[in-house]
mmCIF file of C-alpha atoms in Angstrom:
data_model
loop_
_atom_site.group_PDB
_atom_site.id
_atom_site.type_symbol
_atom_site.label_atom_id
_atom_site.label_comp_id
_atom_site.label_asym_id
_atom_site.label_seq_id
_atom_site.Cartn_x
_atom_site.Cartn_y
_atom_site.Cartn_z
ATOM 1 C CA MET A 1 99.935 62.595 30.128
ATOM 2 C CA PRO A 2 98.164 62.043 26.794
ATOM 3 C CA ALA A 3 99.086 64.463 24.024
ATOM 4 C CA GLY A 4 98.272 64.396 20.352
ATOM 5 C CA THR A 5 96.307 65.881 17.489
ATOM 6 C CA TYR A 6 92.657 65.870 16.484
ATOM 7 C CA LEU A 7 91.536 66.797 12.980
ATOM 8 C CA HIS A 8 88.274 68.744 12.613
ATOM 9 C CA LEU A 9 87.204 67.213 9.305
ATOM 10 C CA GLY A 10 84.719 69.862 8.137
ATOM 11 C CA GLU A 11 87.177 72.754 8.405
ATOM 12 C CA GLY A 12 90.411 70.784 7.997
ATOM 13 C CA LEU A 13 91.706 72.268 11.266
ATOM 14 C CA GLU A 14 94.174 70.560 13.568
ATOM 15 C CA GLU A 15 93.764 70.705 17.348
ATOM 16 C CA ARG A 16 96.947 69.943 19.316
ATOM 17 C CA PHE A 17 96.079 68.868 22.844
ATOM 18 C CA GLN A 18 97.421 67.706 26.183
ATOM 19 C CA CYS A 19 95.379 66.354 29.066
ATOM 20 C CA ALA A 20 96.229 65.004 32.484
ATOM 21 C CA PRO A 21 94.637 63.989 35.756
ATOM 22 C CA GLY A 22 95.627 65.987 38.796
ATOM 23 C CA PRO A 23 95.116 65.710 42.540
ATOM 24 C CA GLY A 24 91.644 67.241 42.353
ATOM 25 C CA GLY A 25 90.443 66.486 38.828
ATOM 26 C CA TRP A 26 91.575 66.671 35.203
ATOM 27 C CA ARG A 27 92.773 69.367 32.802
ATOM 28 C CA TYR A 28 92.672 69.635 28.999
ATOM 29 C CA VAL A 29 94.476 72.345 27.039
ATOM 30 C CA SER A 30 94.581 72.733 23.271
ATOM 31 C CA ARG A 31 95.283 75.102 20.409
ATOM 32 C CA ARG A 32 93.756 74.798 16.954
ATOM 33 C CA SER A 33 95.451 75.794 13.713
ATOM 34 C CA ASP A 34 92.983 78.715 13.384
ATOM 35 C CA GLY A 35 94.109 80.125 16.738
ATOM 36 C CA VAL A 36 91.216 78.852 18.884
ATOM 37 C CA ARG A 37 92.395 77.882 22.382
ATOM 38 C CA VAL A 38 90.608 75.712 24.954
ATOM 39 C CA ASP A 39 91.476 75.297 28.632
ATOM 40 C CA LEU A 40 89.090 73.057 30.572
ATOM 41 C CA VAL A 41 89.488 72.051 34.217
ATOM 42 C CA VAL A 42 87.175 69.578 35.940
ATOM 43 C CA ASP A 43 86.942 68.542 39.576
ATOM 44 C CA ALA A 44 87.121 64.994 40.950
ATOM 45 C CA ARG A 45 83.490 64.408 39.877
ATOM 46 C CA TRP A 46 84.272 65.639 36.319
ATOM 47 C CA ARG A 47 82.225 68.823 36.723
ATOM 48 C CA GLN A 48 83.483 71.688 34.541
ATOM 49 C CA ILE A 49 84.729 74.114 37.184
ATOM 50 C CA ARG A 50 86.826 76.320 34.885
ATOM 51 C CA VAL A 51 86.326 76.766 31.157
ATOM 52 C CA GLU A 52 88.126 79.189 28.877
ATOM 53 C CA VAL A 53 87.619 79.262 25.117
ATOM 54 C CA VAL A 54 89.391 81.954 23.094
ATOM 55 C CA THR A 55 88.923 82.625 19.374
ATOM 56 C CA PRO A 56 90.716 85.383 17.426
ATOM 57 C CA GLN A 57 87.776 87.770 18.087
ATOM 58 C CA TRP A 58 85.837 86.376 21.088
ATOM 59 C CA TRP A 59 86.439 84.738 24.458
ATOM 60 C CA ILE A 60 84.386 82.958 27.086
ATOM 61 C CA ARG A 61 85.370 82.246 30.690
ATOM 62 C CA GLY A 62 83.116 80.391 33.055
ATOM 63 C CA GLY A 63 82.279 77.215 34.849
ATOM 64 C CA LEU A 64 79.840 75.358 37.019
ATOM 65 C CA THR A 65 78.720 77.126 40.187
ATOM 66 C CA GLY A 66 76.303 74.838 41.999
ATOM 67 C CA PRO A 67 73.343 73.999 39.742
ATOM 68 C CA GLU A 68 74.232 76.749 37.255
ATOM 69 C CA VAL A 69 76.787 77.392 34.566
ATOM 70 C CA THR A 70 77.962 80.992 34.625
ATOM 71 C CA TRP A 71 80.176 82.669 32.045
ATOM 72 C CA VAL A 72 81.419 85.944 30.672
ATOM 73 C CA ARG A 73 81.450 86.376 26.881
ATOM 74 C CA ALA A 74 83.292 89.259 25.244
ATOM 75 C CA ALA A 75 84.908 90.534 22.072
ATOM 76 C CA GLY A 76 87.256 92.858 23.960
ATOM 77 C CA GLU A 77 88.279 93.643 27.510
ATOM 78 C CA THR A 78 84.871 93.714 29.161
ATOM 79 C CA GLY A 79 82.095 91.243 28.603
ATOM 80 C CA THR A 80 78.580 90.329 29.543
ATOM 81 C CA GLU A 81 77.886 87.896 32.362
ATOM 82 C CA HIS A 82 75.441 85.050 31.723
ATOM 83 C CA GLY A 83 74.044 82.173 33.722
ATOM 84 C CA GLU A 84 71.916 79.148 32.941
ATOM 85 C CA ARG A 85 70.728 76.168 34.906
ATOM 86 C CA ALA A 86 72.817 73.507 33.133
ATOM 87 C CA ALA A 87 75.282 70.666 33.749
ATOM 88 C CA GLY A 88 78.110 72.205 31.719
ATOM 89 C CA PHE A 89 79.289 73.380 28.326
ATOM 90 C CA LEU A 90 79.365 71.540 25.020
ATOM 91 C CA GLY A 91 81.557 72.788 22.172
ATOM 92 C CA ASP A 92 83.670 71.888 19.143
ATOM 93 C CA SER A 93 86.638 70.632 21.162
ATOM 94 C CA PRO A 94 86.796 66.947 22.191
ATOM 95 C CA ALA A 95 87.389 68.187 25.762
ATOM 96 C CA PHE A 96 83.672 68.795 26.214
ATOM 97 C CA PRO A 97 82.197 65.377 25.351
ATOM 98 C CA ILE A 98 84.971 63.703 27.371
ATOM 99 C CA SER A 99 84.115 65.687 30.502
ATOM 100 C CA ILE A 100 80.352 65.309 30.074
ATOM 101 C CA ALA A 101 80.475 61.545 29.531
ATOM 102 C CA ARG A 102 82.760 61.106 32.552
ATOM 103 C CA SER A 103 80.612 63.358 34.771
ATOM 104 C CA LEU A 104 77.484 61.326 33.960
ATOM 105 C CA ASP A 105 79.233 58.073 34.981
ATOM 106 C CA LEU A 106 76.603 55.967 33.214
ATOM 107 C CA ALA A 107 76.535 52.204 33.602
ATOM 108 C CA GLU A 108 76.417 50.256 30.354
ATOM 109 C CA GLY A 109 72.897 50.625 28.947
ATOM 110 C CA GLY A 110 72.215 53.650 31.159
ATOM 111 C CA GLN A 111 71.082 57.009 29.880
ATOM 112 C CA ALA A 112 70.573 60.536 31.170
ATOM 113 C CA ASP A 113 69.054 63.735 29.832
ATOM 114 C CA VAL A 114 71.234 66.764 30.556
ATOM 115 C CA ARG A 115 70.830 70.457 29.944
ATOM 116 C CA LEU A 116 73.980 71.889 28.335
ATOM 117 C CA VAL A 117 75.163 75.289 27.107
ATOM 118 C CA HIS A 118 76.318 74.673 23.517
ATOM 119 C CA LEU A 119 79.039 77.056 22.299
ATOM 120 C CA THR A 120 79.017 77.396 18.510
ATOM 121 C CA GLY A 121 81.087 79.107 15.849
ATOM 122 C CA VAL A 122 83.963 81.550 16.166
ATOM 123 C CA SER A 123 81.630 84.012 17.928
ATOM 124 C CA LEU A 124 81.042 81.431 20.687
ATOM 125 C CA SER A 125 77.275 81.875 20.577
ATOM 126 C CA ALA A 126 75.669 80.096 23.524
ATOM 127 C CA LEU A 127 72.482 78.055 23.111
ATOM 128 C CA THR A 128 71.075 76.044 26.009
ATOM 129 C CA SER A 129 69.323 72.788 25.137
ATOM 130 C CA MET A 130 68.657 69.250 26.355
ATOM 131 C CA TRP A 131 70.835 66.332 25.284
ATOM 132 C CA ARG A 132 70.352 62.611 25.890
ATOM 133 C CA TRP A 133 73.489 60.560 26.591
ATOM 134 C CA ARG A 134 73.271 56.770 26.434
ATOM 135 C CA HIS A 135 76.170 54.431 27.216
ATOM 136 C CA THR A 136 75.594 51.809 24.524
ATOM 137 C CA GLY A 137 78.512 49.479 25.227
ATOM 138 C CA THR A 138 82.139 48.845 26.071
ATOM 139 C CA SER A 139 84.710 46.985 23.962
ATOM 140 C CA ILE A 140 88.069 45.795 25.276
ATOM 141 C CA TYR A 141 91.130 46.117 23.046
ATOM 142 C CA GLU A 142 94.423 44.415 23.804
ATOM 143 C CA THR A 143 97.451 46.718 23.803
ATOM 144 C CA GLU A 144 101.150 46.250 24.500
ATOM 145 C CA THR A 145 100.735 47.329 28.122
ATOM 146 C CA ALA A 146 97.191 46.532 29.317
ATOM 147 C CA PRO A 147 93.686 45.966 27.991
ATOM 148 C CA LEU A 148 92.067 49.238 26.869
ATOM 149 C CA PRO A 149 88.317 49.679 27.449
ATOM 150 C CA VAL A 150 86.591 51.774 24.785
ATOM 151 C CA HIS A 151 83.171 53.160 25.718
ATOM 152 C CA GLU A 152 80.542 53.972 23.102
ATOM 153 C CA TYR A 153 77.968 56.693 23.720
ATOM 154 C CA GLU A 154 74.952 57.672 21.661
ATOM 155 C CA VAL A 155 74.342 61.406 22.028
ATOM 156 C CA THR A 156 71.019 62.921 20.944
ATOM 157 C CA ASP A 157 70.294 66.631 20.636
ATOM 158 C CA LEU A 158 66.690 66.578 21.885
ATOM 159 C CA SER A 159 65.901 69.924 20.233
ATOM 160 C CA THR A 160 66.665 68.591 16.733
ATOM 161 C CA GLY A 161 66.570 64.801 17.138
ATOM 162 C CA GLU A 162 70.088 64.554 15.651
ATOM 163 C CA VAL A 163 71.941 61.478 16.941
ATOM 164 C CA SER A 164 75.703 61.007 16.984
ATOM 165 C CA VAL A 165 77.995 58.294 18.314
ATOM 166 C CA ILE A 166 81.253 58.916 20.151
ATOM 167 C CA HIS A 167 83.963 56.536 21.378
ATOM 168 C CA LEU A 168 86.068 57.248 24.473
ATOM 169 C CA ALA A 169 89.137 55.485 25.810
ATOM 170 C CA GLY A 170 89.971 56.837 29.230
ATOM 171 C CA ASP A 171 90.436 60.584 28.808
ATOM 172 C CA VAL A 172 90.840 60.546 25.012
ATOM 173 C CA LEU A 173 88.097 60.846 22.398
ATOM 174 C CA LEU A 174 88.862 58.186 19.782
ATOM 175 C CA ALA A 175 86.095 58.965 17.306
ATOM 176 C CA ALA A 176 83.160 61.342 16.902
ATOM 177 C CA PRO A 177 81.305 62.891 13.969
ATOM 178 C CA GLY A 178 83.592 65.425 12.320
ATOM 179 C CA ILE A 179 86.540 64.604 14.620
ATOM 180 C CA GLU A 180 89.419 62.249 13.889
ATOM 181 C CA LEU A 181 92.253 61.414 16.273
ATOM 182 C CA THR A 182 95.270 61.580 13.939
ATOM 183 C CA ASP A 183 98.135 61.359 16.446
ATOM 184 C CA LEU A 184 98.457 60.155 20.033
ATOM 185 C CA GLU A 185 101.922 60.441 21.527
ATOM 186 C CA THR A 186 101.140 58.703 24.812
ATOM 187 C CA PRO A 187 98.325 56.318 25.792
ATOM 188 C CA PRO A 188 95.107 57.525 27.406
ATOM 189 C CA ASN A 189 94.735 57.533 31.169
ATOM 190 C CA VAL A 190 92.426 54.588 31.825
ATOM 191 C CA LEU A 191 89.779 55.869 34.192
ATOM 192 C CA GLN A 192 87.602 53.808 36.471
#
């Protein structure tokens, strides 16, 4: 069960996380040094079936229900229900790009355009937009136990044209813009 710490470089915030595969999917839980909590559960096809993001003032609970993402967003006890035709959520936590990349299951050189609900800021504002994911290559790194494949993805926000590159090893995000993996207590789960 991988556990460790990510550093959000822009804000200087630490995100302590744990993730693990289960009989029907995968789960990621984390807590940031500013109090933001993430709990993401995916099914066997890496679809985001349960998502909870909690900030000191706001919370969102939702998940994929067929072709739609539905969620409730609130600043107190009761919230407003929303729904969008989308493949999942994207947010500040590394949990989101991990689950999206795995759900797309792109062959090397393959690409897909996906509609995602992007959660931003401490108010968890939701903006739906199109993103292009391209699997640009895989590198193999020798480790003490077994070779570790590292997958590189080029991610483009089609509404702005902004391109970023992320690197995944199994169920751990190794590198992404603004995110640094500073501690990993156990190796990633190597996923097929």
